[in-house]
PDB file of C-alpha atoms in Angstrom:
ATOM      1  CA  UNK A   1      61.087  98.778  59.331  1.00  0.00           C
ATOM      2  CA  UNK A   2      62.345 101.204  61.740  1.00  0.00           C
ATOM      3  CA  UNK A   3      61.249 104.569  61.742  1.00  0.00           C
ATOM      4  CA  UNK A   4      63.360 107.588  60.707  1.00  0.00           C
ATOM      5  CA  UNK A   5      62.258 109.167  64.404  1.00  0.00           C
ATOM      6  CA  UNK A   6      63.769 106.527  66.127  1.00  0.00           C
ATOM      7  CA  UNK A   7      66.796 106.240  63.787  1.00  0.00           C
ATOM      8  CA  UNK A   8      67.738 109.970  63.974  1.00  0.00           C
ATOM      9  CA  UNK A   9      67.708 109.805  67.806  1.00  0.00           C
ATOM     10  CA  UNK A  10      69.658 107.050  67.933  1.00  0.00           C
ATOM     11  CA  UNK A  11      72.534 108.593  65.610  1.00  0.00           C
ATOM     12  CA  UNK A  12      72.065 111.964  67.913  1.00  0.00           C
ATOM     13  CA  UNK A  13      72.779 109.739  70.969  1.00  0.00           C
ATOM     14  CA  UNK A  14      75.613 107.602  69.285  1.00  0.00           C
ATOM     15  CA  UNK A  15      77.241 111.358  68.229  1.00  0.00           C
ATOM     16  CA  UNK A  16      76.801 112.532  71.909  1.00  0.00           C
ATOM     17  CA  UNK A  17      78.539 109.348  73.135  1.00  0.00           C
ATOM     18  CA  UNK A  18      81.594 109.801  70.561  1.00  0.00           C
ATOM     19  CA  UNK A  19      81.908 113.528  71.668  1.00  0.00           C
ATOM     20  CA  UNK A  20      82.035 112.372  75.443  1.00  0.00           C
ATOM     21  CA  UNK A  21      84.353 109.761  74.089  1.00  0.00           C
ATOM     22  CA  UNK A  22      86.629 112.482  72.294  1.00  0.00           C
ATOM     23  CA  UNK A  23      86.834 114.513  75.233  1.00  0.00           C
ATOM     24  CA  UNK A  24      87.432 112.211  78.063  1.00  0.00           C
ATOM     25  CA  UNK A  25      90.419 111.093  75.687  1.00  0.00           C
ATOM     26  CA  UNK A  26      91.172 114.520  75.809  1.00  0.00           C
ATOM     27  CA  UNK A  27      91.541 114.745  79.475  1.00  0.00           C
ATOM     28  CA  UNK A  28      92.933 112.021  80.261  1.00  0.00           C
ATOM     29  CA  UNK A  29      95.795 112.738  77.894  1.00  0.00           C
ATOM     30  CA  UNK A  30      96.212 115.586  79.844  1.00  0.00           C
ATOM     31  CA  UNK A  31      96.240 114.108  83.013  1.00  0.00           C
ATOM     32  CA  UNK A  32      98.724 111.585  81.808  1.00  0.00           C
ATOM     33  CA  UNK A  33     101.087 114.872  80.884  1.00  0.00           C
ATOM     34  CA  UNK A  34     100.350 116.186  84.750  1.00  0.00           C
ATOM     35  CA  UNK A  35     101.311 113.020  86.199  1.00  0.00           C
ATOM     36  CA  UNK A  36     104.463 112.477  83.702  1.00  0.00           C
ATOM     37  CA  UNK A  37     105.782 116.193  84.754  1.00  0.00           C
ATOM     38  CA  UNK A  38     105.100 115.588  88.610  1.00  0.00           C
ATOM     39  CA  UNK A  39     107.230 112.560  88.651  1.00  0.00           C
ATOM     40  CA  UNK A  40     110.273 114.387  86.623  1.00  0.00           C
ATOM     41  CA  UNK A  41     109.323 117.167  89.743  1.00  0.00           C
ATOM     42  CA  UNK A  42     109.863 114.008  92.053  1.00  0.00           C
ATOM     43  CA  UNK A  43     112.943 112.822  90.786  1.00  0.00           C
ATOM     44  CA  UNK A  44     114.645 116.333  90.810  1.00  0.00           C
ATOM     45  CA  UNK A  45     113.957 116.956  94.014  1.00  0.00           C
ATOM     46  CA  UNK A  46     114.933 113.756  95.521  1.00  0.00           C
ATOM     47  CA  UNK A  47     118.489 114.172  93.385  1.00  0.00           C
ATOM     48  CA  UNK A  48     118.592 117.457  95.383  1.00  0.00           C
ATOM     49  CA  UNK A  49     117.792 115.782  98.719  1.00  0.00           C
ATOM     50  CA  UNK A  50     120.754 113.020  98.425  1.00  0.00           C
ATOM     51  CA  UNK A  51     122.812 116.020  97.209  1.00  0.00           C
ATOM     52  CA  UNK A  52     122.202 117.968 100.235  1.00  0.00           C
ATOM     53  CA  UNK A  53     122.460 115.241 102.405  1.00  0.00           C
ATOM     54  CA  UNK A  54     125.729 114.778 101.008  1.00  0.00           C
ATOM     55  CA  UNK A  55     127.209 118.044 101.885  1.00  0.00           C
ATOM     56  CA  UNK A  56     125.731 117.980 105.417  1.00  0.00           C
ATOM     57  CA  UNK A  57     128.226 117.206 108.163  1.00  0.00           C
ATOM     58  CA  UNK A  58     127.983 113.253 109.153  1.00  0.00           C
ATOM     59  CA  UNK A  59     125.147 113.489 112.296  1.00  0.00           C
ATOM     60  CA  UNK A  60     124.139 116.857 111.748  1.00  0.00           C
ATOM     61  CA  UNK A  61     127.284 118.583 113.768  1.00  0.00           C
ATOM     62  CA  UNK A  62     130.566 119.189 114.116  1.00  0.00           C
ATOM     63  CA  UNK A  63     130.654 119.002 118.204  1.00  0.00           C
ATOM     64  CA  UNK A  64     129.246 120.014 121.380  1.00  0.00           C
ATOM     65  CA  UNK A  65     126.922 123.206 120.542  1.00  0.00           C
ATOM     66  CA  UNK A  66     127.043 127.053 122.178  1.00  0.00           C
ATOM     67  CA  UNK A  67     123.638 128.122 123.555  1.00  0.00           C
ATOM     68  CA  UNK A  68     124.975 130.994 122.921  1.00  0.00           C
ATOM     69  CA  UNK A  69     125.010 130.267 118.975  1.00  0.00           C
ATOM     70  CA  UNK A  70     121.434 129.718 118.931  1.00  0.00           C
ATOM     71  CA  UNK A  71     120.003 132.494 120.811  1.00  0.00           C
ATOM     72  CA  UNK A  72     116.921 133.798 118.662  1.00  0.00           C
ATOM     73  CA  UNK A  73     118.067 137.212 116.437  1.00  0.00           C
ATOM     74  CA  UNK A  74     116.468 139.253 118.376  1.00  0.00           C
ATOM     75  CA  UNK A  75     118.595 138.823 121.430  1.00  0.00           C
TER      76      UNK A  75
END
């Protein structure tokens, strides 16, 4: 016959284990939401990327360049 000291620790420790349990579900639902909203974040800005890539002249210029045209502002 077990004793009730024993049994009422072991009932405190199986609550403690189902509140860890409850909040590491907890988190990691939130992770999952972090992770879910960082990849829509990803995909946007890649769209935006081929987009911009898209309007850019084919090799990155129209012709020979002026020096002269990239002279720092301060000049």
């Amino acid at each position: 016959m077990p004793d009730t000291n024993n049994l009422g620790n072991i009932l405190q420790r199986l609550e403690s284990l189902e509140v860890k349990a409850s909040f590491t579900e907890d988190l990691l639902d939130q992770l999952n939401m972090t992770i879910y909203q960082q990849q829509q974040l990803i995909d946007r800005l890649t769209h935006e990327i081929i987009a911009l890539r898209q309007q850019a002249p084919e090799g990155g210029s129209n012709g020979p360049r002026n020096l002269r045209d990239e002279l720092p502002p301060h000049y």
